[in-house]
């Protein structure tokens, strides 16, 4: 089996490893389809829209002259389609900065995802494996910042990670995370959601290769979290039997 633990991209060795491993009959996380679907924010927007998954107001920008402010409002957030871990994400507050930032981003990408800004003190993340909830956490924003991670001259800083027992997570959060993740696949995902002050829930994205760090995401389950992932691999290896590819 192959268990990728490096941030994935399609134009990257992680994707090439995943494709080669799957072709050889190995059980793979993250599988190639999950990498493609999770690292493409344009694909996810269209997928969620088609299936009625609630998200912030969103528009796909292909021209700097589009009326983005009219479509999603200000402030808004601009995202590169393949950004990860808060990279390639910019918040803009005025039409002037919006035009400048769009022009800059469109120099490197044919498309940009623009979303209405939805402030919150934390994001929910629900970890899924094989279509079931495995763990949950609340990712708090960096103090004085609007994201859970912030890069500056001193390196990257992160907000507090608060692991939560699944039974303490509101049922609507779990249900929406399962709906959104199920549209992407049956692999290992981290589904990010915002809970607004009026109680509404919005799905921000489904991530492949979610963080699994000692003392953070595993703070509630401990070793049981890793045992369950190992058991998931074992069950699929047993089901595959001796029929896998070239026997690798």
Tab-separated table of C-alpha atoms in Angstrom:
chain	number	residue	atom	x	y	z
A	1	UNK	CA	0.000	0.000	0.000
A	2	UNK	CA	0.999	3.631	-0.398
A	3	UNK	CA	0.090	6.293	2.188
A	4	UNK	CA	1.088	9.739	0.930
A	5	UNK	CA	1.752	12.312	3.652
A	6	UNK	CA	3.150	15.146	1.556
A	7	UNK	CA	1.050	18.029	0.245
A	8	UNK	CA	-0.234	16.875	-3.128
A	9	UNK	CA	-0.459	18.600	-6.503
A	10	UNK	CA	-1.281	17.291	-9.956
A	11	UNK	CA	1.961	18.663	-11.433
A	12	UNK	CA	4.016	16.967	-8.720
A	13	UNK	CA	5.721	13.721	-7.817
A	14	UNK	CA	2.957	12.917	-5.309
A	15	UNK	CA	0.450	12.546	-8.140
A	16	UNK	CA	2.883	10.520	-10.246
A	17	UNK	CA	3.551	8.190	-7.296
A	18	UNK	CA	-0.189	7.773	-6.715
A	19	UNK	CA	-0.885	6.924	-10.359
A	20	UNK	CA	1.971	4.441	-10.596
A	21	UNK	CA	0.988	2.772	-7.324
A	22	UNK	CA	-2.671	2.461	-8.290
A	23	UNK	CA	-1.736	1.057	-11.697
A	24	UNK	CA	0.420	-1.542	-9.912
A	25	UNK	CA	-2.551	-2.667	-7.826
A	26	UNK	CA	-1.595	-1.018	-4.541
A	27	UNK	CA	-4.116	0.434	-2.114
A	28	UNK	CA	-3.410	4.183	-2.260
A	29	UNK	CA	-4.160	7.216	-0.086
A	30	UNK	CA	-4.366	9.765	-1.568
A	31	UNK	CA	-5.635	8.081	-4.707
A	32	UNK	CA	-5.135	9.924	-8.012
A	33	UNK	CA	-8.817	10.853	-8.423
A	34	UNK	CA	-8.918	12.398	-4.951
A	35	UNK	CA	-5.801	14.436	-5.704
A	36	UNK	CA	-7.342	15.779	-8.916
A	37	UNK	CA	-10.675	16.611	-7.286
A	38	UNK	CA	-9.341	18.113	-4.075
A	39	UNK	CA	-6.587	20.266	-5.548
A	40	UNK	CA	-8.947	21.933	-8.051
A	41	UNK	CA	-11.125	24.562	-6.383
A	42	UNK	CA	-12.953	25.264	-9.649
A	43	UNK	CA	-14.023	21.616	-9.879
A	44	UNK	CA	-15.194	21.624	-6.259
A	45	UNK	CA	-17.228	24.799	-6.725
A	46	UNK	CA	-19.043	23.326	-9.711
A	47	UNK	CA	-19.530	19.988	-7.931
A	48	UNK	CA	-20.990	21.586	-4.800
A	49	UNK	CA	-23.198	23.926	-6.804
A	50	UNK	CA	-24.594	21.045	-8.846
A	51	UNK	CA	-25.470	19.027	-5.731
A	52	UNK	CA	-26.825	21.840	-3.581
A	53	UNK	CA	-23.982	21.972	-1.055
A	54	UNK	CA	-24.090	25.388	0.679
A	55	UNK	CA	-20.979	27.489	0.093
A	56	UNK	CA	-20.111	31.194	0.280
A	57	UNK	CA	-21.198	33.266	-2.744
A	58	UNK	CA	-18.705	32.193	-5.411
A	59	UNK	CA	-17.799	33.144	-8.954
A	60	UNK	CA	-15.129	31.761	-11.278
A	61	UNK	CA	-13.128	34.653	-12.719
A	62	UNK	CA	-11.503	34.401	-16.141
A	63	UNK	CA	-11.268	38.094	-16.991
A	64	UNK	CA	-10.034	40.971	-14.833
A	65	UNK	CA	-12.947	43.075	-16.113
A	66	UNK	CA	-15.617	40.818	-14.577
A	67	UNK	CA	-17.810	42.494	-11.957
A	68	UNK	CA	-16.620	40.321	-9.090
A	69	UNK	CA	-17.639	42.799	-6.397
A	70	UNK	CA	-21.164	42.869	-7.774
A	71	UNK	CA	-21.333	39.078	-7.790
A	72	UNK	CA	-19.923	38.207	-4.346
A	73	UNK	CA	-19.668	41.543	-2.527
A	74	UNK	CA	-16.796	43.180	-0.668
A	75	UNK	CA	-14.694	42.258	1.119
A	76	UNK	CA	-14.044	39.067	-0.808
A	77	UNK	CA	-11.445	36.338	-0.985
A	78	UNK	CA	-9.524	35.419	-4.137
A	79	UNK	CA	-8.077	31.932	-4.467
A	80	UNK	CA	-5.733	30.310	-6.938
A	81	UNK	CA	-7.460	27.119	-8.177
A	82	UNK	CA	-4.664	24.894	-6.853
A	83	UNK	CA	-3.701	26.727	-3.642
A	84	UNK	CA	-3.215	24.813	-0.376
A	85	UNK	CA	-2.733	25.578	3.337
A	86	UNK	CA	-3.920	29.209	2.911
A	87	UNK	CA	-1.327	29.808	0.179
A	88	UNK	CA	-2.549	31.528	-2.971
A	89	UNK	CA	-5.424	33.077	-1.003
A	90	UNK	CA	-5.879	36.855	-0.847
A	91	UNK	CA	-8.498	38.973	0.927
A	92	UNK	CA	-9.395	42.284	-0.704
A	93	UNK	CA	-11.528	45.084	0.683
A	94	UNK	CA	-11.867	47.636	-2.119
A	95	UNK	CA	-12.582	47.615	-5.849
A	96	UNK	CA	-9.160	49.118	-6.544
A	97	UNK	CA	-7.262	46.394	-4.684
A	98	UNK	CA	-9.599	43.797	-6.188
A	99	UNK	CA	-8.691	44.859	-9.727
A	100	UNK	CA	-4.962	44.897	-8.957
A	101	UNK	CA	-5.003	41.515	-7.234
A	102	UNK	CA	-7.098	39.871	-9.937
A	103	UNK	CA	-4.737	41.110	-12.631
A	104	UNK	CA	-1.799	39.740	-10.666
A	105	UNK	CA	-3.376	36.318	-10.069
A	106	UNK	CA	-4.571	35.986	-13.659
A	107	UNK	CA	-1.000	36.376	-14.866
A	108	UNK	CA	-0.252	32.954	-13.338
A	109	UNK	CA	-3.602	31.220	-13.791
A	110	UNK	CA	-6.364	31.184	-16.397
A	111	UNK	CA	-8.978	31.094	-13.642
A	112	UNK	CA	-9.382	32.534	-10.155
A	113	UNK	CA	-12.010	31.589	-7.580
A	114	UNK	CA	-13.657	34.587	-5.902
A	115	UNK	CA	-15.776	34.088	-2.783
A	116	UNK	CA	-17.668	36.363	-0.471
A	117	UNK	CA	-15.806	36.868	2.811
A	118	UNK	CA	-17.372	34.887	5.664
A	119	UNK	CA	-15.666	35.792	8.961
A	120	UNK	CA	-15.659	33.308	11.826
A	121	UNK	CA	-13.658	32.636	14.983
A	122	UNK	CA	-12.874	29.101	13.833
A	123	UNK	CA	-13.419	26.570	11.055
A	124	UNK	CA	-14.772	23.112	11.660
A	125	UNK	CA	-12.759	20.301	10.131
A	126	UNK	CA	-14.272	16.835	9.982
A	127	UNK	CA	-11.904	14.046	9.016
A	128	UNK	CA	-13.457	11.358	6.844
A	129	UNK	CA	-12.191	7.927	5.887
A	130	UNK	CA	-14.079	5.521	3.669
A	131	UNK	CA	-17.236	7.634	3.833
A	132	UNK	CA	-17.341	7.758	7.646
A	133	UNK	CA	-16.415	10.473	10.148
A	134	UNK	CA	-13.119	9.629	11.830
A	135	UNK	CA	-12.178	12.721	13.848
A	136	UNK	CA	-13.119	16.369	14.227
A	137	UNK	CA	-11.412	19.592	15.239
A	138	UNK	CA	-11.986	23.316	15.397
A	139	UNK	CA	-9.222	25.331	13.725
A	140	UNK	CA	-9.084	28.796	15.254
A	141	UNK	CA	-7.895	31.851	13.376
A	142	UNK	CA	-4.428	33.253	14.003
A	143	UNK	CA	-4.731	36.062	16.549
A	144	UNK	CA	-5.357	39.331	14.731
A	145	UNK	CA	-5.738	37.578	11.376
A	146	UNK	CA	-8.620	36.167	9.333
A	147	UNK	CA	-7.067	32.782	8.456
A	148	UNK	CA	-6.024	29.674	10.387
A	149	UNK	CA	-2.468	30.123	9.079
A	150	UNK	CA	-0.397	33.223	8.392
A	151	UNK	CA	2.964	33.573	6.724
A	152	UNK	CA	5.245	36.521	7.418
A	153	UNK	CA	8.926	37.325	7.841
A	154	UNK	CA	9.053	35.136	10.969
A	155	UNK	CA	7.758	32.065	9.137
A	156	UNK	CA	4.281	30.540	9.308
A	157	UNK	CA	2.050	30.859	12.337
A	158	UNK	CA	-1.060	28.821	13.063
A	159	UNK	CA	-4.139	29.280	15.184
A	160	UNK	CA	-5.142	26.920	17.965
A	161	UNK	CA	-6.287	23.424	16.990
A	162	UNK	CA	-9.013	22.100	19.276
A	163	UNK	CA	-9.759	18.399	18.742
A	164	UNK	CA	-13.366	17.437	19.526
A	165	UNK	CA	-15.010	14.111	20.208
A	166	UNK	CA	-17.378	13.233	17.362
A	167	UNK	CA	-20.314	12.960	19.762
A	168	UNK	CA	-19.797	16.624	20.730
A	169	UNK	CA	-19.910	17.856	17.119
A	170	UNK	CA	-23.309	19.253	16.070
A	171	UNK	CA	-25.132	16.677	13.956
A	172	UNK	CA	-25.725	19.119	11.054
A	173	UNK	CA	-21.944	19.688	10.845
A	174	UNK	CA	-21.270	15.961	10.557
A	175	UNK	CA	-24.094	15.416	8.067
A	176	UNK	CA	-22.965	18.212	5.762
A	177	UNK	CA	-19.329	17.086	5.947
A	178	UNK	CA	-20.345	13.560	4.946
A	179	UNK	CA	-22.457	14.845	2.054
A	180	UNK	CA	-19.672	17.033	0.696
A	181	UNK	CA	-16.920	14.460	1.170
A	182	UNK	CA	-19.015	11.721	-0.394
A	183	UNK	CA	-19.206	13.708	-3.615
A	184	UNK	CA	-15.402	13.667	-3.844
A	185	UNK	CA	-14.761	9.994	-3.048
A	186	UNK	CA	-14.185	7.403	-0.352
A	187	UNK	CA	-10.616	8.289	0.656
A	188	UNK	CA	-9.090	10.233	3.548
A	189	UNK	CA	-10.353	13.824	3.562
A	190	UNK	CA	-10.606	16.876	5.771
A	191	UNK	CA	-13.849	18.762	5.152
A	192	UNK	CA	-13.692	22.431	6.180
A	193	UNK	CA	-16.918	24.172	7.182
A	194	UNK	CA	-17.881	27.517	8.676
A	195	UNK	CA	-20.683	27.897	11.206
A	196	UNK	CA	-22.145	31.392	10.852
A	197	UNK	CA	-23.649	33.461	13.652
A	198	UNK	CA	-27.170	32.733	12.355
A	199	UNK	CA	-26.537	28.985	12.524
A	200	UNK	CA	-26.041	28.424	8.795
A	201	UNK	CA	-23.255	26.097	7.691
A	202	UNK	CA	-21.063	26.618	4.650
A	203	UNK	CA	-18.626	24.152	3.132
A	204	UNK	CA	-15.348	25.868	2.296
A	205	UNK	CA	-13.541	22.911	0.686
A	206	UNK	CA	-12.697	19.233	0.867
A	207	UNK	CA	-8.980	18.564	1.329
A	208	UNK	CA	-7.045	15.462	0.512
A	209	UNK	CA	-4.023	14.713	2.711
A	210	UNK	CA	-5.442	16.447	5.814
A	211	UNK	CA	-3.183	17.208	8.772
A	212	UNK	CA	-2.708	14.350	11.246
A	213	UNK	CA	-0.324	15.693	13.844
A	214	UNK	CA	0.494	14.291	17.269
A	215	UNK	CA	-1.177	16.268	20.023
A	216	UNK	CA	-3.513	18.107	17.662
A	217	UNK	CA	-5.901	16.146	15.435
A	218	UNK	CA	-5.308	13.001	17.514
A	219	UNK	CA	-5.762	14.701	20.894
A	220	UNK	CA	-9.087	12.934	21.538
A	221	UNK	CA	-8.550	9.516	19.951
A	222	UNK	CA	-4.804	9.123	20.405
A	223	UNK	CA	-3.431	5.887	18.938
A	224	UNK	CA	-6.945	4.750	18.058
A	225	UNK	CA	-6.960	7.261	15.194
A	226	UNK	CA	-3.950	5.627	13.562
A	227	UNK	CA	-5.228	2.125	14.340
A	228	UNK	CA	-8.420	2.881	12.427
A	229	UNK	CA	-6.483	4.120	9.416
A	230	UNK	CA	-4.296	1.010	9.511
A	231	UNK	CA	-7.412	-1.181	9.796
A	232	UNK	CA	-8.901	0.569	6.734
A	233	UNK	CA	-5.775	-0.279	4.748
A	234	UNK	CA	-5.759	-3.844	6.063
A	235	UNK	CA	-9.387	-4.459	5.107
A	236	UNK	CA	-8.739	-3.328	1.549
A	237	UNK	CA	-5.551	-5.339	1.264
A	238	UNK	CA	-7.401	-8.423	2.491
A	239	UNK	CA	-10.253	-7.801	0.045
A	240	UNK	CA	-7.773	-7.403	-2.784
A	241	UNK	CA	-6.108	-10.722	-1.937
A	242	UNK	CA	-3.464	-11.869	-4.368
A	243	UNK	CA	-4.973	-10.201	-7.420
A	244	UNK	CA	-3.191	-6.892	-7.162
A	245	UNK	CA	-1.274	-5.745	-10.238
A	246	UNK	CA	2.241	-7.134	-10.525
A	247	UNK	CA	2.378	-8.277	-6.906
A	248	UNK	CA	4.195	-5.147	-5.687
